[in-house]
Amino acid sequence: MSDFTPKPKHKFTFGLWTVGNPGRDPFGEPTRLVVNPVDSVRRLAELGAYGVNLHDNDLVPFDASPAERDLIVKEFKKALKDTGMKVPMATTNLFTHPIFKDGAFTSNDPKVRAFATQKVMRSMDLGAELGAETYVFWGGREGTEVDASKSPLDALKWMRESLNFLNAYNLDQGYNFRLALEAKPNEPRGDIYLSTTGNMLAFIETLDHPENVGVNPEFAHETMANLNFTHHVAQAIDAGKLFHIDLNGQKPSRFDQDLRFGSEDQKGAFFLVKLLEDTGYDGPRHFDAHAYRSSDIEDVYNFAAGCMRSYLILKEKARQFNKDKEIQAILKQLRKGGDSPIATGYSKGAAEKLKAQDFDVEALTNRSLPYEQLDQLVVDLLLGVR
Ligand code: GLT
Ligand code: MN
Ligand code: MN
């Protein structure tokens, strides 16, 4: 029996907003009390987490005075020191305050756009003070319900202006954060700009300094749009842009459920963990999820422990998949043709040779692809009978 006990070396992190989620939803008031971030740090450390991530206002209230801010940060830093917990990622809340009701970087009002940019600068200062290395941008309010209100081209231009300004500030201050953009198709806006990880990857190339900008994909977000999350993460890895990742659970075509990692679509979660582990992703495994609204605070920590446990179980399943003789024999058979002649690249000679090549179309068409057998072996593996 393997050991599924989380340890700091596994680099599991939680947003302060995740275990601190009070169980509010659009139809109901909170079901849990507000949590002190210091308590979250201590409880997560006991469970074996590596660190916590935060928005500026998860720690420092929107309207705190400079003296209040300093006191809060001091106590928080003490908890980090006592527990050895890290803050690998920081981000900004650009969505809760009503000033952002029509967007932050993409608000029609230039003063709101400037205010949002100023808020990020101050939040970057806080993140740097806490030792964060990654800075996430999730534009939850960057979108529309009324397309007559805003040109999507203006929105992209304004988004680019803010990100270029903030990255220059980041470099100028010597913070050297890697910026990670997080896509979401909708919610809380009717339509959010740059709605998938693929959109973000293309947009990054239009920035002044694309080299230190990557993505922070979230399992729930591509899944909400009925897309294959693992394929998006693979594209980010292929582009050298997987800077961070938000892990959770989600049923397709629903509101953003942010469920416990591994609680839904276990096969999808398995192939995601396998991809991360097989490709040597060494960043934090960040859980951006929250406990059911019905949970009390003790059950919130069952939720946190469950996220980490499921990851470790799936990691062990990935290891078993990679050494399973029957599965590997099928994969070997499927790949037996090796590389295609086009893999060595174009030359006139290669083109002529390919044009002249004879293919046995019937044999190629009738080749056996035992995907039913292969998939059932995966199901057996995941259901624990293998
Ligand atoms: C919010 C959102 C997440 C983002 C967080 C970072 S905040 O909980 O649902 O997907 O990652 O801003
Ligand atoms: Mn997220
Ligand atoms: Mn989400």
CSV table of C-alpha atoms and ligand atoms in Angstrom, one decimal:
chain,number,residue,atom,x,y,z
A,1,MET,CA,0.0,0.0,0.0
A,2,SER,CA,1.4,3.3,-1.0
A,3,ASP,CA,1.7,6.3,1.3
A,4,PHE,CA,-0.6,9.1,0.3
A,5,THR,CA,0.4,11.4,3.0
A,6,PRO,CA,1.1,15.0,1.7
A,7,LYS,CA,4.4,16.5,2.4
A,8,PRO,CA,5.9,20.0,1.6
A,9,LYS,CA,8.1,18.3,-1.1
A,10,HIS,CA,4.9,17.7,-3.1
A,11,LYS,CA,4.4,21.4,-3.3
A,12,PHE,CA,0.7,21.5,-2.6
A,13,THR,CA,-0.7,25.0,-2.1
A,14,PHE,CA,-4.1,26.5,-1.4
A,15,GLY,CA,-5.4,30.0,-2.0
A,16,LEU,CA,-6.4,31.7,1.3
A,17,TRP,CA,-9.7,32.3,-0.4
A,18,THR,CA,-10.2,28.5,-0.8
A,19,VAL,CA,-10.2,27.2,2.8
A,20,GLY,CA,-11.4,30.7,3.8
A,21,ASN,CA,-14.5,30.5,1.5
A,22,PRO,CA,-17.5,31.2,3.8
A,23,GLY,CA,-20.0,29.2,1.7
A,24,ARG,CA,-21.8,32.1,0.1
A,25,ASP,CA,-23.5,31.6,-3.2
A,26,PRO,CA,-25.6,33.9,-5.4
A,27,PHE,CA,-28.8,32.6,-3.7
A,28,GLY,CA,-27.6,32.3,-0.1
A,29,GLU,CA,-25.7,33.9,2.7
A,30,PRO,CA,-22.5,32.5,4.2
A,31,THR,CA,-22.7,29.2,6.1
A,32,ARG,CA,-19.3,29.6,7.7
A,33,LEU,CA,-17.6,32.2,9.8
A,34,VAL,CA,-14.7,34.4,8.4
A,35,VAL,CA,-11.4,32.6,8.9
A,36,ASN,CA,-8.2,34.3,10.1
A,37,PRO,CA,-5.5,33.7,7.4
A,38,VAL,CA,-3.1,32.9,10.2
A,39,ASP,CA,-5.3,29.9,11.2
A,40,SER,CA,-5.5,28.8,7.6
A,41,VAL,CA,-1.7,28.8,7.4
A,42,ARG,CA,-1.3,26.8,10.6
A,43,ARG,CA,-4.0,24.2,9.8
A,44,LEU,CA,-2.7,23.7,6.2
A,45,ALA,CA,0.8,23.3,7.5
A,46,GLU,CA,-0.4,20.5,9.8
A,47,LEU,CA,-1.9,18.8,6.9
A,48,GLY,CA,1.4,18.8,4.9
A,49,ALA,CA,0.8,21.6,2.5
A,50,TYR,CA,3.8,23.6,1.1
A,51,GLY,CA,2.2,27.0,1.1
A,52,VAL,CA,-0.6,29.4,0.5
A,53,ASN,CA,-1.4,31.9,-2.2
A,54,LEU,CA,-3.4,35.1,-1.8
A,55,HIS,CA,-5.1,38.1,-3.3
A,56,ASP,CA,-4.2,41.4,-1.7
A,57,ASN,CA,-7.6,41.6,0.0
A,58,ASP,CA,-7.6,38.0,1.3
A,59,LEU,CA,-5.0,39.3,3.7
A,60,VAL,CA,-5.4,43.1,3.9
A,61,PRO,CA,-9.0,44.5,3.7
A,62,PHE,CA,-9.7,46.9,0.8
A,63,ASP,CA,-10.0,49.9,3.1
A,64,ALA,CA,-7.2,49.1,5.7
A,65,SER,CA,-4.9,52.0,6.7
A,66,PRO,CA,-1.2,51.6,6.1
A,67,ALA,CA,-0.7,50.9,9.9
A,68,GLU,CA,-3.3,48.2,9.9
A,69,ARG,CA,-1.8,46.7,6.8
A,70,ASP,CA,1.7,46.5,8.3
A,71,LEU,CA,0.3,44.9,11.5
A,72,ILE,CA,-1.6,42.3,9.5
A,73,VAL,CA,1.4,41.5,7.3
A,74,LYS,CA,3.7,41.2,10.3
A,75,GLU,CA,1.4,38.6,12.0
A,76,PHE,CA,1.0,36.7,8.8
A,77,LYS,CA,4.8,36.6,8.2
A,78,LYS,CA,5.2,35.3,11.7
A,79,ALA,CA,2.8,32.4,11.0
A,80,LEU,CA,4.8,31.7,7.8
A,81,LYS,CA,8.0,31.6,9.7
A,82,ASP,CA,6.7,29.4,12.5
A,83,THR,CA,5.3,26.9,10.1
A,84,GLY,CA,7.8,27.0,7.2
A,85,MET,CA,4.9,27.7,4.8
A,86,LYS,CA,5.7,29.6,1.6
A,87,VAL,CA,3.7,32.1,-0.5
A,88,PRO,CA,4.7,31.1,-4.1
A,89,MET,CA,2.0,33.0,-5.9
A,90,ALA,CA,0.2,36.3,-5.3
A,91,THR,CA,-2.7,37.9,-7.2
A,92,THR,CA,-5.0,40.9,-7.1
A,93,ASN,CA,-8.7,41.1,-6.3
A,94,LEU,CA,-10.0,43.1,-9.3
A,95,PHE,CA,-13.6,41.7,-9.1
A,96,THR,CA,-15.2,42.1,-5.6
A,97,HIS,CA,-15.5,45.8,-5.2
A,98,PRO,CA,-18.3,47.5,-7.1
A,99,ILE,CA,-15.9,49.9,-8.7
A,100,PHE,CA,-15.0,46.9,-11.0
A,101,LYS,CA,-18.7,46.3,-12.0
A,102,ASP,CA,-17.8,46.9,-15.7
A,103,GLY,CA,-14.3,45.4,-15.6
A,104,ALA,CA,-10.9,46.5,-14.3
A,105,PHE,CA,-8.3,46.7,-17.1
A,106,THR,CA,-11.1,46.7,-19.6
A,107,SER,CA,-13.5,49.2,-18.0
A,108,ASN,CA,-14.7,51.9,-20.3
A,109,ASP,CA,-13.6,54.4,-17.7
A,110,PRO,CA,-9.9,55.2,-18.0
A,111,LYS,CA,-9.8,56.2,-14.3
A,112,VAL,CA,-11.1,52.7,-13.3
A,113,ARG,CA,-8.4,51.2,-15.6
A,114,ALA,CA,-5.7,53.3,-13.9
A,115,PHE,CA,-7.1,52.5,-10.4
A,116,ALA,CA,-7.0,48.7,-11.2
A,117,THR,CA,-3.4,49.1,-12.4
A,118,GLN,CA,-2.4,51.0,-9.3
A,119,LYS,CA,-4.1,48.2,-7.1
A,120,VAL,CA,-2.0,45.6,-8.8
A,121,MET,CA,1.2,47.6,-8.3
A,122,ARG,CA,0.5,47.7,-4.6
A,123,SER,CA,-0.4,44.1,-4.5
A,124,MET,CA,2.8,43.2,-6.3
A,125,ASP,CA,4.7,45.0,-3.6
A,126,LEU,CA,2.9,42.8,-1.0
A,127,GLY,CA,3.5,39.7,-3.0
A,128,ALA,CA,7.2,40.5,-3.3
A,129,GLU,CA,7.5,41.2,0.4
A,130,LEU,CA,6.0,37.7,1.0
A,131,GLY,CA,8.5,36.0,-1.4
A,132,ALA,CA,6.1,35.2,-4.2
A,133,GLU,CA,7.6,34.2,-7.5
A,134,THR,CA,4.5,34.0,-9.7
A,135,TYR,CA,1.9,36.7,-10.2
A,136,VAL,CA,-1.5,35.6,-11.4
A,137,PHE,CA,-4.0,37.6,-13.4
A,138,TRP,CA,-7.5,36.4,-13.5
A,139,GLY,CA,-9.8,38.8,-15.3
A,140,GLY,CA,-13.1,37.7,-13.9
A,141,ARG,CA,-14.8,41.0,-14.6
A,142,GLU,CA,-13.1,41.6,-17.9
A,143,GLY,CA,-16.0,40.9,-20.2
A,144,THR,CA,-19.5,42.0,-21.2
A,145,GLU,CA,-23.2,41.2,-21.1
A,146,VAL,CA,-23.9,44.0,-23.6
A,147,ASP,CA,-21.7,43.9,-26.7
A,148,ALA,CA,-22.9,47.3,-27.7
A,149,SER,CA,-21.1,48.7,-24.7
A,150,LYS,CA,-17.5,48.0,-25.6
A,151,SER,CA,-15.4,47.1,-28.6
A,152,PRO,CA,-13.6,43.8,-28.0
A,153,LEU,CA,-10.6,45.3,-29.9
A,154,ASP,CA,-10.5,48.2,-27.4
A,155,ALA,CA,-10.7,45.7,-24.6
A,156,LEU,CA,-7.7,43.8,-25.9
A,157,LYS,CA,-5.8,47.0,-26.3
A,158,TRP,CA,-6.6,48.1,-22.8
A,159,MET,CA,-5.7,44.7,-21.3
A,160,ARG,CA,-2.4,44.9,-23.2
A,161,GLU,CA,-1.7,48.4,-21.9
A,162,SER,CA,-2.1,47.4,-18.3
A,163,LEU,CA,-0.2,44.1,-18.6
A,164,ASN,CA,2.7,45.9,-20.3
A,165,PHE,CA,2.8,48.6,-17.7
A,166,LEU,CA,2.7,46.2,-14.9
A,167,ASN,CA,5.3,43.9,-16.3
A,168,ALA,CA,7.6,46.9,-16.8
A,169,TYR,CA,6.9,47.8,-13.1
A,170,ASN,CA,7.7,44.3,-12.1
A,171,LEU,CA,11.0,44.3,-13.9
A,172,ASP,CA,11.9,47.9,-12.9
A,173,GLN,CA,11.4,47.0,-9.2
A,174,GLY,CA,13.5,43.9,-9.6
A,175,TYR,CA,10.6,41.6,-8.4
A,176,ASN,CA,11.1,39.3,-11.4
A,177,PHE,CA,7.7,37.7,-11.0
A,178,ARG,CA,6.7,35.4,-13.8
A,179,LEU,CA,3.2,36.6,-14.8
A,180,ALA,CA,0.6,33.9,-15.3
A,181,LEU,CA,-2.7,34.7,-17.1
A,182,GLU,CA,-5.8,32.7,-16.2
A,183,ALA,CA,-8.6,32.2,-18.6
A,184,LYS,CA,-12.3,31.5,-17.9
A,185,PRO,CA,-15.2,31.4,-20.4
A,186,ASN,CA,-17.9,33.2,-18.4
A,187,GLU,CA,-19.0,33.9,-14.8
A,188,PRO,CA,-19.2,36.4,-13.2
A,189,ARG,CA,-19.5,38.1,-16.6
A,190,GLY,CA,-21.8,36.8,-19.4
A,191,ASP,CA,-18.8,36.5,-21.7
A,192,ILE,CA,-15.2,37.0,-20.5
A,193,TYR,CA,-12.5,38.1,-22.9
A,194,LEU,CA,-9.7,35.7,-23.7
A,195,SER,CA,-11.9,32.8,-22.6
A,196,THR,CA,-9.5,29.8,-22.9
A,197,THR,CA,-5.9,29.0,-22.2
A,198,GLY,CA,-5.3,28.9,-25.9
A,199,ASN,CA,-6.6,32.5,-26.3
A,200,MET,CA,-4.2,33.5,-23.6
A,201,LEU,CA,-1.3,31.8,-25.2
A,202,ALA,CA,-1.9,33.7,-28.5
A,203,PHE,CA,-2.4,37.0,-26.6
A,204,ILE,CA,0.8,36.7,-24.7
A,205,GLU,CA,2.8,36.9,-27.9
A,206,THR,CA,1.4,40.4,-28.5
A,207,LEU,CA,2.9,41.8,-25.2
A,208,ASP,CA,6.1,43.8,-24.9
A,209,HIS,CA,7.8,41.1,-22.9
A,210,PRO,CA,6.2,37.7,-23.7
A,211,GLU,CA,9.2,35.9,-22.3
A,212,ASN,CA,8.2,36.1,-18.7
A,213,VAL,CA,4.4,35.8,-19.2
A,214,GLY,CA,2.7,32.4,-19.2
A,215,VAL,CA,-0.6,30.8,-18.1
A,216,ASN,CA,-2.4,29.6,-15.0
A,217,PRO,CA,-5.0,27.2,-16.4
A,218,GLU,CA,-7.8,26.0,-14.2
A,219,PHE,CA,-9.4,22.6,-14.5
A,220,ALA,CA,-12.9,24.0,-13.9
A,221,HIS,CA,-12.7,26.7,-16.5
A,222,GLU,CA,-12.0,24.7,-19.7
A,223,THR,CA,-14.4,22.0,-18.3
A,224,MET,CA,-17.2,24.5,-18.0
A,225,ALA,CA,-16.8,25.2,-21.7
A,226,ASN,CA,-16.9,21.4,-22.5
A,227,LEU,CA,-13.3,21.4,-23.5
A,228,ASN,CA,-10.5,18.9,-22.7
A,229,PHE,CA,-8.5,20.6,-20.0
A,230,THR,CA,-5.5,18.3,-20.3
A,231,HIS,CA,-5.1,19.1,-24.0
A,232,HIS,CA,-5.0,22.8,-23.1
A,233,VAL,CA,-2.4,22.2,-20.4
A,234,ALA,CA,-0.4,20.2,-22.9
A,235,GLN,CA,-0.4,23.1,-25.3
A,236,ALA,CA,0.9,25.4,-22.5
A,237,ILE,CA,3.6,22.9,-21.7
A,238,ASP,CA,4.5,22.7,-25.4
A,239,ALA,CA,4.9,26.4,-25.5
A,240,GLY,CA,7.0,26.5,-22.4
A,241,LYS,CA,4.2,28.6,-20.7
A,242,LEU,CA,2.8,26.4,-17.9
A,243,PHE,CA,3.9,28.8,-15.1
A,244,HIS,CA,1.2,27.7,-12.5
A,245,ILE,CA,-1.9,25.5,-12.4
A,246,ASP,CA,-5.3,25.7,-10.6
A,247,LEU,CA,-6.6,22.2,-9.7
A,248,ASN,CA,-10.1,21.5,-8.8
A,249,GLY,CA,-13.2,19.5,-9.8
A,250,GLN,CA,-16.0,20.4,-12.1
A,251,LYS,CA,-19.0,19.0,-14.0
A,252,PRO,CA,-19.2,20.3,-17.6
A,253,SER,CA,-21.7,22.9,-18.6
A,254,ARG,CA,-22.4,24.2,-15.1
A,255,PHE,CA,-21.5,27.2,-13.1
A,256,ASP,CA,-17.9,27.4,-11.8
A,257,GLN,CA,-18.2,24.7,-9.1
A,258,ASP,CA,-14.5,24.7,-7.9
A,259,LEU,CA,-15.0,21.3,-6.3
A,260,ARG,CA,-12.5,19.2,-4.4
A,261,PHE,CA,-9.8,18.0,-6.7
A,262,GLY,CA,-10.5,14.4,-7.9
A,263,SER,CA,-14.1,14.5,-6.8
A,264,GLU,CA,-15.4,14.6,-10.4
A,265,ASP,CA,-14.2,13.3,-13.7
A,266,GLN,CA,-11.5,11.0,-12.2
A,267,LYS,CA,-10.3,9.9,-15.6
A,268,GLY,CA,-9.8,13.5,-16.7
A,269,ALA,CA,-8.0,14.2,-13.4
A,270,PHE,CA,-5.8,11.1,-13.9
A,271,PHE,CA,-4.6,12.1,-17.4
A,272,LEU,CA,-3.9,15.6,-16.1
A,273,VAL,CA,-1.8,14.4,-13.1
A,274,LYS,CA,-0.1,11.9,-15.5
A,275,LEU,CA,0.8,14.8,-17.9
A,276,LEU,CA,2.2,17.0,-15.1
A,277,GLU,CA,4.2,14.1,-13.6
A,278,ASP,CA,5.5,12.7,-16.8
A,279,THR,CA,6.6,16.0,-18.1
A,280,GLY,CA,8.4,17.0,-14.9
A,281,TYR,CA,6.2,20.0,-14.0
A,282,ASP,CA,7.9,21.3,-10.9
A,283,GLY,CA,5.7,24.3,-10.0
A,284,PRO,CA,3.2,24.3,-7.2
A,285,ARG,CA,0.1,22.1,-7.4
A,286,HIS,CA,-2.3,24.7,-6.4
A,287,PHE,CA,-5.9,23.8,-5.4
A,288,ASP,CA,-8.3,26.6,-6.4
A,289,ALA,CA,-11.4,25.0,-4.9
A,290,HIS,CA,-13.6,25.2,-1.9
A,291,ALA,CA,-15.6,22.9,0.3
A,292,TYR,CA,-19.3,22.3,-0.2
A,293,ARG,CA,-21.5,25.0,1.3
A,294,SER,CA,-22.9,22.4,3.7
A,295,SER,CA,-19.4,21.8,5.3
A,296,ASP,CA,-18.4,23.2,8.7
A,297,ILE,CA,-14.9,24.4,9.2
A,298,GLU,CA,-13.7,20.9,10.3
A,299,ASP,CA,-15.0,19.5,7.1
A,300,VAL,CA,-13.2,22.3,5.2
A,301,TYR,CA,-10.0,20.6,6.3
A,302,ASN,CA,-11.3,17.2,5.2
A,303,PHE,CA,-11.8,18.9,1.8
A,304,ALA,CA,-8.2,20.2,1.8
A,305,ALA,CA,-6.8,16.9,2.8
A,306,GLY,CA,-8.9,15.2,0.2
A,307,CYS,CA,-7.5,17.4,-2.6
A,308,MET,CA,-4.0,16.4,-1.8
A,309,ARG,CA,-4.8,12.7,-1.2
A,310,SER,CA,-6.5,12.4,-4.5
A,311,TYR,CA,-3.6,14.0,-6.3
A,312,LEU,CA,-1.2,11.5,-4.7
A,313,ILE,CA,-3.4,8.5,-5.5
A,314,LEU,CA,-3.6,9.6,-9.1
A,315,LYS,CA,0.2,10.1,-9.2
A,316,GLU,CA,0.6,6.5,-8.0
A,317,LYS,CA,-1.9,5.4,-10.7
A,318,ALA,CA,0.2,7.2,-13.3
A,319,ARG,CA,3.3,5.4,-12.1
A,320,GLN,CA,1.4,2.1,-12.4
A,321,PHE,CA,0.1,3.0,-15.9
A,322,ASN,CA,3.7,3.6,-17.0
A,323,LYS,CA,4.9,0.2,-15.8
A,324,ASP,CA,1.8,-1.8,-16.6
A,325,LYS,CA,3.1,-4.5,-19.0
A,326,GLU,CA,-0.2,-5.0,-20.8
A,327,ILE,CA,-0.9,-1.3,-21.3
A,328,GLN,CA,2.6,-0.6,-22.4
A,329,ALA,CA,2.5,-3.5,-24.9
A,330,ILE,CA,-0.6,-2.0,-26.5
A,331,LEU,CA,1.0,1.4,-26.6
A,332,LYS,CA,4.2,0.0,-28.2
A,333,GLN,CA,2.1,-1.8,-30.8
A,334,LEU,CA,0.2,1.4,-31.6
A,335,ARG,CA,3.5,3.4,-32.0
A,336,LYS,CA,5.4,0.7,-33.9
A,337,GLY,CA,5.6,2.7,-37.1
A,338,GLY,CA,8.1,5.1,-35.4
A,339,ASP,CA,8.5,8.6,-36.9
A,340,SER,CA,7.0,9.7,-40.2
A,341,PRO,CA,9.4,10.5,-43.0
A,342,ILE,CA,8.2,14.2,-42.7
A,343,ALA,CA,9.6,14.4,-39.2
A,344,THR,CA,13.1,15.2,-40.5
A,345,GLY,CA,11.7,18.4,-42.1
A,346,TYR,CA,11.3,19.7,-45.6
A,347,SER,CA,13.8,19.4,-48.4
A,348,LYS,CA,13.2,19.2,-52.2
A,349,GLY,CA,14.5,15.6,-52.1
A,350,ALA,CA,12.2,14.6,-49.2
A,351,ALA,CA,9.2,16.2,-51.0
A,352,GLU,CA,9.9,14.3,-54.2
A,353,LYS,CA,10.4,11.1,-52.3
A,354,LEU,CA,7.2,11.5,-50.4
A,355,LYS,CA,5.2,12.3,-53.6
A,356,ALA,CA,6.5,9.2,-55.2
A,357,GLN,CA,5.9,6.9,-52.2
A,358,ASP,CA,3.4,4.0,-52.5
A,359,PHE,CA,1.0,3.5,-49.5
A,360,ASP,CA,-0.9,0.3,-48.8
A,361,VAL,CA,-4.1,2.2,-48.1
A,362,GLU,CA,-6.1,-1.0,-47.4
A,363,ALA,CA,-3.6,-2.3,-44.8
A,364,LEU,CA,-3.3,1.1,-43.1
A,365,THR,CA,-7.1,1.5,-43.0
A,366,ASN,CA,-7.6,-1.9,-41.5
A,367,ARG,CA,-5.0,-1.7,-38.9
A,368,SER,CA,-6.3,-2.8,-35.5
A,369,LEU,CA,-6.7,-0.1,-32.9
A,370,PRO,CA,-7.8,-1.9,-29.7
A,371,TYR,CA,-8.8,1.3,-27.9
A,372,GLU,CA,-11.7,-0.4,-26.1
A,373,GLN,CA,-9.2,-2.8,-24.6
A,374,LEU,CA,-6.8,-0.1,-23.7
A,375,ASP,CA,-9.5,2.2,-22.1
A,376,GLN,CA,-10.9,-0.7,-20.0
A,377,LEU,CA,-7.4,-1.4,-18.7
A,378,VAL,CA,-7.3,2.3,-17.6
A,379,VAL,CA,-10.8,1.9,-16.0
A,380,ASP,CA,-9.7,-1.2,-14.2
A,381,LEU,CA,-6.6,0.6,-13.0
A,382,LEU,CA,-8.5,3.6,-11.7
A,383,LEU,CA,-11.2,1.5,-10.1
A,384,GLY,CA,-8.6,-0.4,-8.2
A,385,VAL,CA,-9.0,-3.9,-9.5
A,386,ARG,CA,-5.7,-3.9,-11.4
B,1,GLT,C1,-11.4,33.3,-7.9
B,1,GLT,C2,-11.5,32.6,-9.3
B,1,GLT,C3,-10.3,31.8,-9.5
B,1,GLT,C4,-9.0,32.6,-9.6
B,1,GLT,C5,-8.7,33.3,-8.4
B,1,GLT,C6,-7.5,34.2,-8.6
B,1,GLT,S1,-10.0,34.1,-7.6
B,1,GLT,O1,-11.6,32.4,-6.9
B,1,GLT,O2,-12.6,31.8,-9.3
B,1,GLT,O3,-10.4,31.0,-10.6
B,1,GLT,O4,-7.9,31.8,-9.9
B,1,GLT,O5,-7.8,35.5,-8.9
B,2,MN,MN,-8.5,29.8,-10.6
B,3,MN,MN,-13.0,28.4,-10.9
